[in-house]
Amino acid sequence: MRVNAVFCGMLFFGVAFAAATGRMDAAQRALLGGGAQAVELCLSLAGAYAFFGGVLGVLREAGVCDALARRLRGPLSRLMRFSPGEEAALTDVSVNLAANLLGMGGAATPAGVAAMRKMAGATGGRASEAMLLFFVVNTTSVQLLPASMIALRAQAGAASPADIVPATLISTAVSTLMGALACRAFEARARRRR
Amino acid sequence: MSALLPLLLVGAALLALRARCDVYAAFVAGAEESLRTLAGMLPPLAAILTMTALLQESGALPALLSRLSPALGALGIPEAAAPALLLRPLSGSAALAQAREAIARCGVDSRAARLSCVVCGASETVFFTGSLYFGAARVRDTRYAIPAALIGYAAGAAAAVLLV
């Protein structure tokens, strides 16, 4: 699937719907305001990113990141099926997965983006098997503790705010497993066609 | 829990000092790399958030939701929880707003509200993460990324419906 097609599909459908229902003024507001949302989001993230980036920089200098990557090299290479050249992203992939598990989104996302960039540098403008699996694992697995949802339920006066944790963990595990299996199935189909 | 990050940085600094590194220079270099990454994230984020806002404000999404919610009811999903489940892969903030709505309408310990919260906490915003990761990496052909991620999401949501 092409990002271009998704973008154009959303654009044409949205504008056509607004035209048909007489909501062009709302559509115009949305188009002008969407970019501002992105800027606000990035600004609100910048402080945490600078902090986590700094911590990671210190950990890297101290050799901790390389040690983590060395430990995970064997199991990760088997799971991810890196193409030649993509192993340069191994440190960032390890940091991303570790930070995700611990719920440190401020550290996970920059590492994830850096990992994708390094893998893309090795494969050109097309997503590779390792990049796709890495993306799907990132979209389906989240922190061990869904802190923001627990906070939301506590604020609303739930009897036991954290009792959604077991169901959340099982749901996350099922989604990661099925997402990874879907990747394997799509990849096998692509190979058969070639 | 609040001691975690201070201790993390102190521990990292001690390790770096033991390896005879310049802690300050390492922190600045790491922060610079991270902020550069953030700057690279901004353009794809602007693109996807603008399109999401367009679909929401033009009424296309709300219309789609009111069509699909009764259909999901037939699958055992409470109608009040359907909007959050449908919006989750597209927009994190819209799904969260729907979870709040379910809490306000049905009560925080109702099945609809609990299901909305479980699904919001167990997944990521697929389209947002996709445009971020592939956009920043300048990947034009994402192949089966979105279908595979949505299959994973649907399986996780189905598990949540069975469990809650």
XYZ file of C-alpha atoms in Angstrom:
358
model
C 0.000 0.000 0.000
C 1.218 3.488 -0.760
C 1.158 6.306 1.762
C 0.296 8.534 -1.180
C -2.912 6.583 -1.867
C -4.007 6.709 1.798
C -3.374 10.455 1.976
C -5.213 11.203 -1.278
C -8.089 8.882 -0.355
C -8.627 10.670 2.968
C -8.372 14.077 1.284
C -10.831 13.390 -1.573
C -13.345 11.547 0.601
C -13.249 14.232 3.306
C -13.653 17.169 0.923
C -16.352 15.408 -1.147
C -18.301 14.589 2.019
C -17.981 18.184 3.266
C -19.171 19.495 -0.136
C -22.133 17.104 -0.204
C -23.263 18.013 3.315
C -22.520 21.741 3.073
C -19.713 21.756 5.615
C -16.964 23.377 3.569
C -16.317 26.001 6.272
C -15.636 23.231 8.812
C -13.393 21.446 6.291
C -11.406 24.639 5.751
C -10.987 25.109 9.510
C -9.812 21.507 9.836
C -7.253 21.878 7.035
C -5.808 25.049 8.543
C -5.845 23.720 12.114
C -4.433 20.229 11.552
C -0.881 21.437 11.123
C -1.143 23.500 14.309
C -2.117 20.308 16.182
C 1.072 18.664 14.913
C 3.205 21.617 15.992
C 1.586 21.677 19.450
C 2.103 17.929 19.832
C 5.770 18.180 18.852
C 6.349 21.106 21.220
C 4.694 19.237 24.091
C 6.935 16.233 23.352
C 10.161 18.202 22.860
C 11.130 18.509 26.539
C 10.732 14.809 27.255
C 12.500 13.877 24.012
C 15.463 16.089 24.872
C 15.681 14.488 28.322
C 15.399 10.885 27.105
C 17.734 11.610 24.203
C 20.264 12.972 26.671
C 19.935 9.948 28.963
C 20.337 7.628 25.983
C 23.365 9.614 24.853
C 25.011 9.121 28.245
C 24.072 5.428 28.301
C 25.509 5.028 24.798
C 28.820 6.658 25.781
C 28.969 4.408 28.840
C 28.605 1.386 26.555
C 25.246 0.252 27.977
C 23.358 0.461 24.658
C 25.983 -1.609 22.839
C 25.929 -4.195 25.614
C 22.119 -4.393 25.362
C 22.323 -4.719 21.585
C 24.994 -7.451 21.875
C 22.755 -9.417 24.227
C 19.733 -9.070 21.938
C 21.598 -9.537 18.644
C 21.062 -13.316 18.484
C 17.356 -13.529 19.353
C 16.444 -10.313 17.477
C 18.219 -11.340 14.270
C 16.307 -14.616 14.249
C 12.960 -12.883 14.895
C 13.360 -9.870 12.632
C 15.098 -11.411 9.607
C 17.204 -8.313 8.872
C 18.270 -7.745 5.273
C 21.970 -7.112 4.680
C 22.898 -3.684 6.082
C 19.869 -3.414 8.329
C 21.709 -4.755 11.361
C 23.101 -1.232 11.812
C 19.692 -0.466 13.376
C 20.046 -3.204 16.009
C 20.960 -0.864 18.883
C 18.001 1.437 18.163
C 15.631 -1.519 17.774
C 16.763 -2.906 21.165
C 16.382 0.464 22.902
C 12.939 0.962 21.339
C 11.634 -2.438 22.476
C 13.036 -2.044 26.001
C 11.617 1.493 26.376
C 8.210 0.383 25.040
C 7.938 -2.379 27.616
C 8.796 0.016 30.435
C 6.251 2.577 29.222
C 8.832 5.240 28.386
C 7.216 6.519 25.198
C 9.503 9.552 25.211
C 12.464 7.218 24.711
C 10.735 4.604 22.547
C 9.537 6.802 19.682
C 12.825 8.587 18.837
C 14.650 5.251 18.947
C 11.945 3.679 16.762
C 12.161 6.448 14.172
C 15.975 6.275 14.193
C 15.788 2.485 13.693
C 13.395 2.887 10.745
C 15.687 5.488 9.158
C 18.724 3.253 9.428
C 16.856 0.261 7.997
C 15.421 2.426 5.184
C 18.923 3.617 4.315
C 19.840 0.010 3.609
C 16.779 -0.913 1.544
C 15.677 2.185 -0.412
C 12.130 3.563 -0.576
C 10.373 0.248 -0.030
C 9.491 -1.284 3.334
C 11.501 -4.439 4.088
C 10.368 -7.509 6.026
C 12.254 -6.387 9.156
C 10.836 -2.843 8.954
C 7.282 -4.131 8.601
C 7.544 -6.528 11.534
C 9.169 -3.808 13.644
C 6.337 -1.409 12.768
C 3.600 -3.941 13.549
C 5.202 -4.857 16.891
C 5.335 -1.148 17.697
C 1.668 -0.536 16.857
C 0.391 -3.572 18.752
C 2.512 -3.724 21.877
C 2.380 -1.039 24.468
C 3.581 -0.536 27.977
C 3.188 -3.192 30.664
C 1.088 -0.739 32.696
C -1.610 1.270 30.811
C -1.003 4.241 33.128
C -3.116 6.848 31.327
C -6.233 4.630 31.188
C -5.873 3.720 34.863
C -5.608 7.433 35.658
C -8.700 8.164 33.558
C -10.715 5.487 35.389
C -9.477 6.642 38.814
C -10.470 10.196 37.987
C -13.965 9.008 36.998
C -14.363 7.257 40.354
C -14.004 3.598 39.325
C -14.337 1.044 42.140
C -10.990 -0.502 41.224
C -9.250 1.591 38.519
C -6.468 -0.915 37.770
C -8.670 -4.000 37.317
C -8.523 -3.512 33.522
C -4.822 -4.462 33.539
C -5.150 -8.261 32.989
C -7.578 -7.844 30.076
C -5.358 -5.106 28.593
C -2.237 -7.278 28.793
C -3.945 -10.286 27.182
C -5.435 -8.078 24.448
C -2.011 -6.551 23.722
C -0.357 -9.974 23.615
C -3.008 -11.342 21.240
C -2.693 -8.319 18.942
C 1.128 -8.553 18.786
C 1.013 -12.285 18.091
C -1.653 -11.989 15.379
C 0.054 -8.946 13.840
C 3.366 -10.822 13.628
C 1.642 -13.882 12.148
C -0.083 -11.633 9.594
C 3.354 -10.220 8.619
C 4.715 -13.727 8.103
C 1.689 -14.689 5.999
C 1.840 -11.539 3.815
C 5.594 -12.030 3.365
C 5.168 -15.674 2.344
C 2.530 -14.675 -0.191
C 4.815 -11.968 -1.638
C 7.617 -14.568 -1.977
C 5.405 -17.048 -3.784
C 4.416 -14.386 -6.319
C 8.005 -13.468 -7.069
C 7.913 5.194 40.590
C 8.855 8.903 40.637
C 12.431 7.951 41.594
C 12.857 5.964 38.376
C 13.986 8.706 35.995
C 16.308 10.594 38.388
C 17.959 7.312 39.343
C 18.197 6.309 35.671
C 20.134 9.473 34.810
C 22.336 9.289 37.932
C 23.103 5.637 37.204
C 23.897 6.427 33.563
C 26.177 9.302 34.620
C 28.037 7.082 37.113
C 28.546 4.376 34.471
C 29.781 6.949 31.969
C 32.181 8.482 34.520
C 33.559 5.029 35.283
C 34.216 4.607 31.548
C 35.956 8.040 31.644
C 33.441 9.751 29.343
C 32.326 13.390 29.167
C 28.791 13.081 30.605
C 27.732 16.595 29.611
C 28.894 16.220 25.999
C 27.162 12.824 25.762
C 23.896 14.270 27.113
C 23.983 17.192 24.659
C 24.802 14.905 21.715
C 21.932 12.557 22.638
C 19.468 15.420 23.103
C 20.476 16.878 19.743
C 19.924 13.580 17.950
C 16.544 13.149 19.647
C 15.381 16.689 18.782
C 16.507 16.228 15.163
C 14.347 13.093 15.063
C 11.444 15.118 16.435
C 11.934 17.787 13.764
C 11.819 15.028 11.132
C 8.564 13.750 12.634
C 6.762 17.090 12.298
C 5.968 17.142 8.534
C 4.412 13.630 8.354
C 2.531 14.354 11.600
C 1.135 17.557 10.127
C -0.058 15.590 7.066
C -1.848 12.808 8.965
C -3.332 15.060 11.675
C -4.672 17.440 9.030
C -6.396 14.592 7.175
C -7.782 13.148 10.424
C -9.151 16.564 11.373
C -10.695 16.887 7.907
C -12.504 13.545 8.184
C -13.718 14.413 11.691
C -14.851 18.005 10.997
C -16.432 17.292 7.606
C -18.782 14.870 9.370
C -17.533 11.890 7.337
C -16.240 9.978 10.373
C -19.254 10.611 12.620
C -21.565 9.511 9.762
C -19.522 6.344 9.223
C -19.559 5.591 12.954
C -23.333 5.914 13.292
C -23.703 3.455 10.380
C -21.206 0.916 11.742
C -22.050 1.003 15.462
C -25.314 -0.991 15.209
C -23.543 -3.606 13.059
C -20.925 -4.057 15.786
C -23.743 -4.462 18.305
C -24.646 -7.702 16.530
C -21.115 -8.963 17.346
C -21.610 -8.473 21.084
C -20.007 -5.053 21.276
C -22.040 -2.515 23.280
C -23.121 0.343 21.044
C -21.573 2.923 23.378
C -18.167 1.221 23.044
C -18.263 0.906 19.244
C -17.033 4.464 18.439
C -13.888 4.113 20.580
C -13.118 0.707 19.031
C -13.574 1.992 15.483
C -11.618 5.222 15.982
C -8.678 3.756 17.916
C -6.458 2.885 14.893
C -7.147 6.268 13.271
C -6.923 8.818 16.056
C -5.781 8.394 19.646
C -7.334 11.619 20.877
C -10.710 10.923 19.212
C -10.804 7.387 20.681
C -9.959 8.756 24.121
C -12.764 11.305 23.793
C -15.155 8.437 22.948
C -13.957 6.458 25.974
C -14.730 9.496 28.151
C -18.125 9.721 26.472
C -18.838 6.038 27.251
C -17.839 6.648 30.889
C -20.118 9.681 31.092
C -23.076 7.919 29.434
C -22.907 4.414 30.927
C -20.866 4.825 34.117
C -17.189 4.092 34.647
C -17.717 0.439 35.663
C -20.146 -0.385 32.836
C -19.072 -2.952 30.243
C -19.036 -0.332 27.463
C -16.727 1.997 29.416
C -14.411 -0.797 30.555
C -14.174 -2.215 27.041
C -13.342 1.233 25.616
C -10.601 1.710 28.220
C -9.095 -1.755 27.661
C -8.942 -1.261 23.886
C -7.480 2.254 24.222
C -4.815 0.988 26.626
C -3.945 -2.154 24.674
C -3.222 -0.611 21.277
C -1.471 2.170 19.410
C -2.749 4.584 16.795
C -1.872 2.593 13.648
C -2.167 5.360 11.032
C -0.379 7.923 13.194
C 2.523 5.578 13.994
C 2.653 4.490 10.356
C 2.911 8.003 8.948
C 5.454 8.826 11.640
C 7.765 5.841 11.159
C 7.527 5.483 7.403
C 7.269 9.236 6.790
C 10.405 10.039 8.783
C 12.239 7.182 7.038
C 11.054 8.402 3.598
C 9.470 5.061 2.745
C 6.922 5.486 -0.043
C 5.764 1.887 -0.437
C 4.612 0.567 2.956
C 3.378 -2.738 1.414
C 1.323 -4.700 3.958
C 2.154 -2.511 6.990
C -1.353 -1.110 7.549
C -3.296 -4.349 6.786
C -1.045 -6.413 9.086
C -1.243 -3.839 11.886
C -5.037 -3.656 11.551
C -5.331 -7.476 11.655
C -3.330 -7.401 14.901
C -5.530 -4.620 16.261
C -8.762 -6.437 15.348
C -7.530 -9.635 17.029
C -6.617 -7.729 20.179
C -9.973 -5.939 20.212
C -11.799 -9.254 19.716
C -9.898 -10.692 22.684
C -10.938 -7.657 24.733
C -14.611 -8.142 23.766
C -14.425 -11.765 24.964
C -12.626 -10.861 28.208
C -14.513 -7.767 29.389
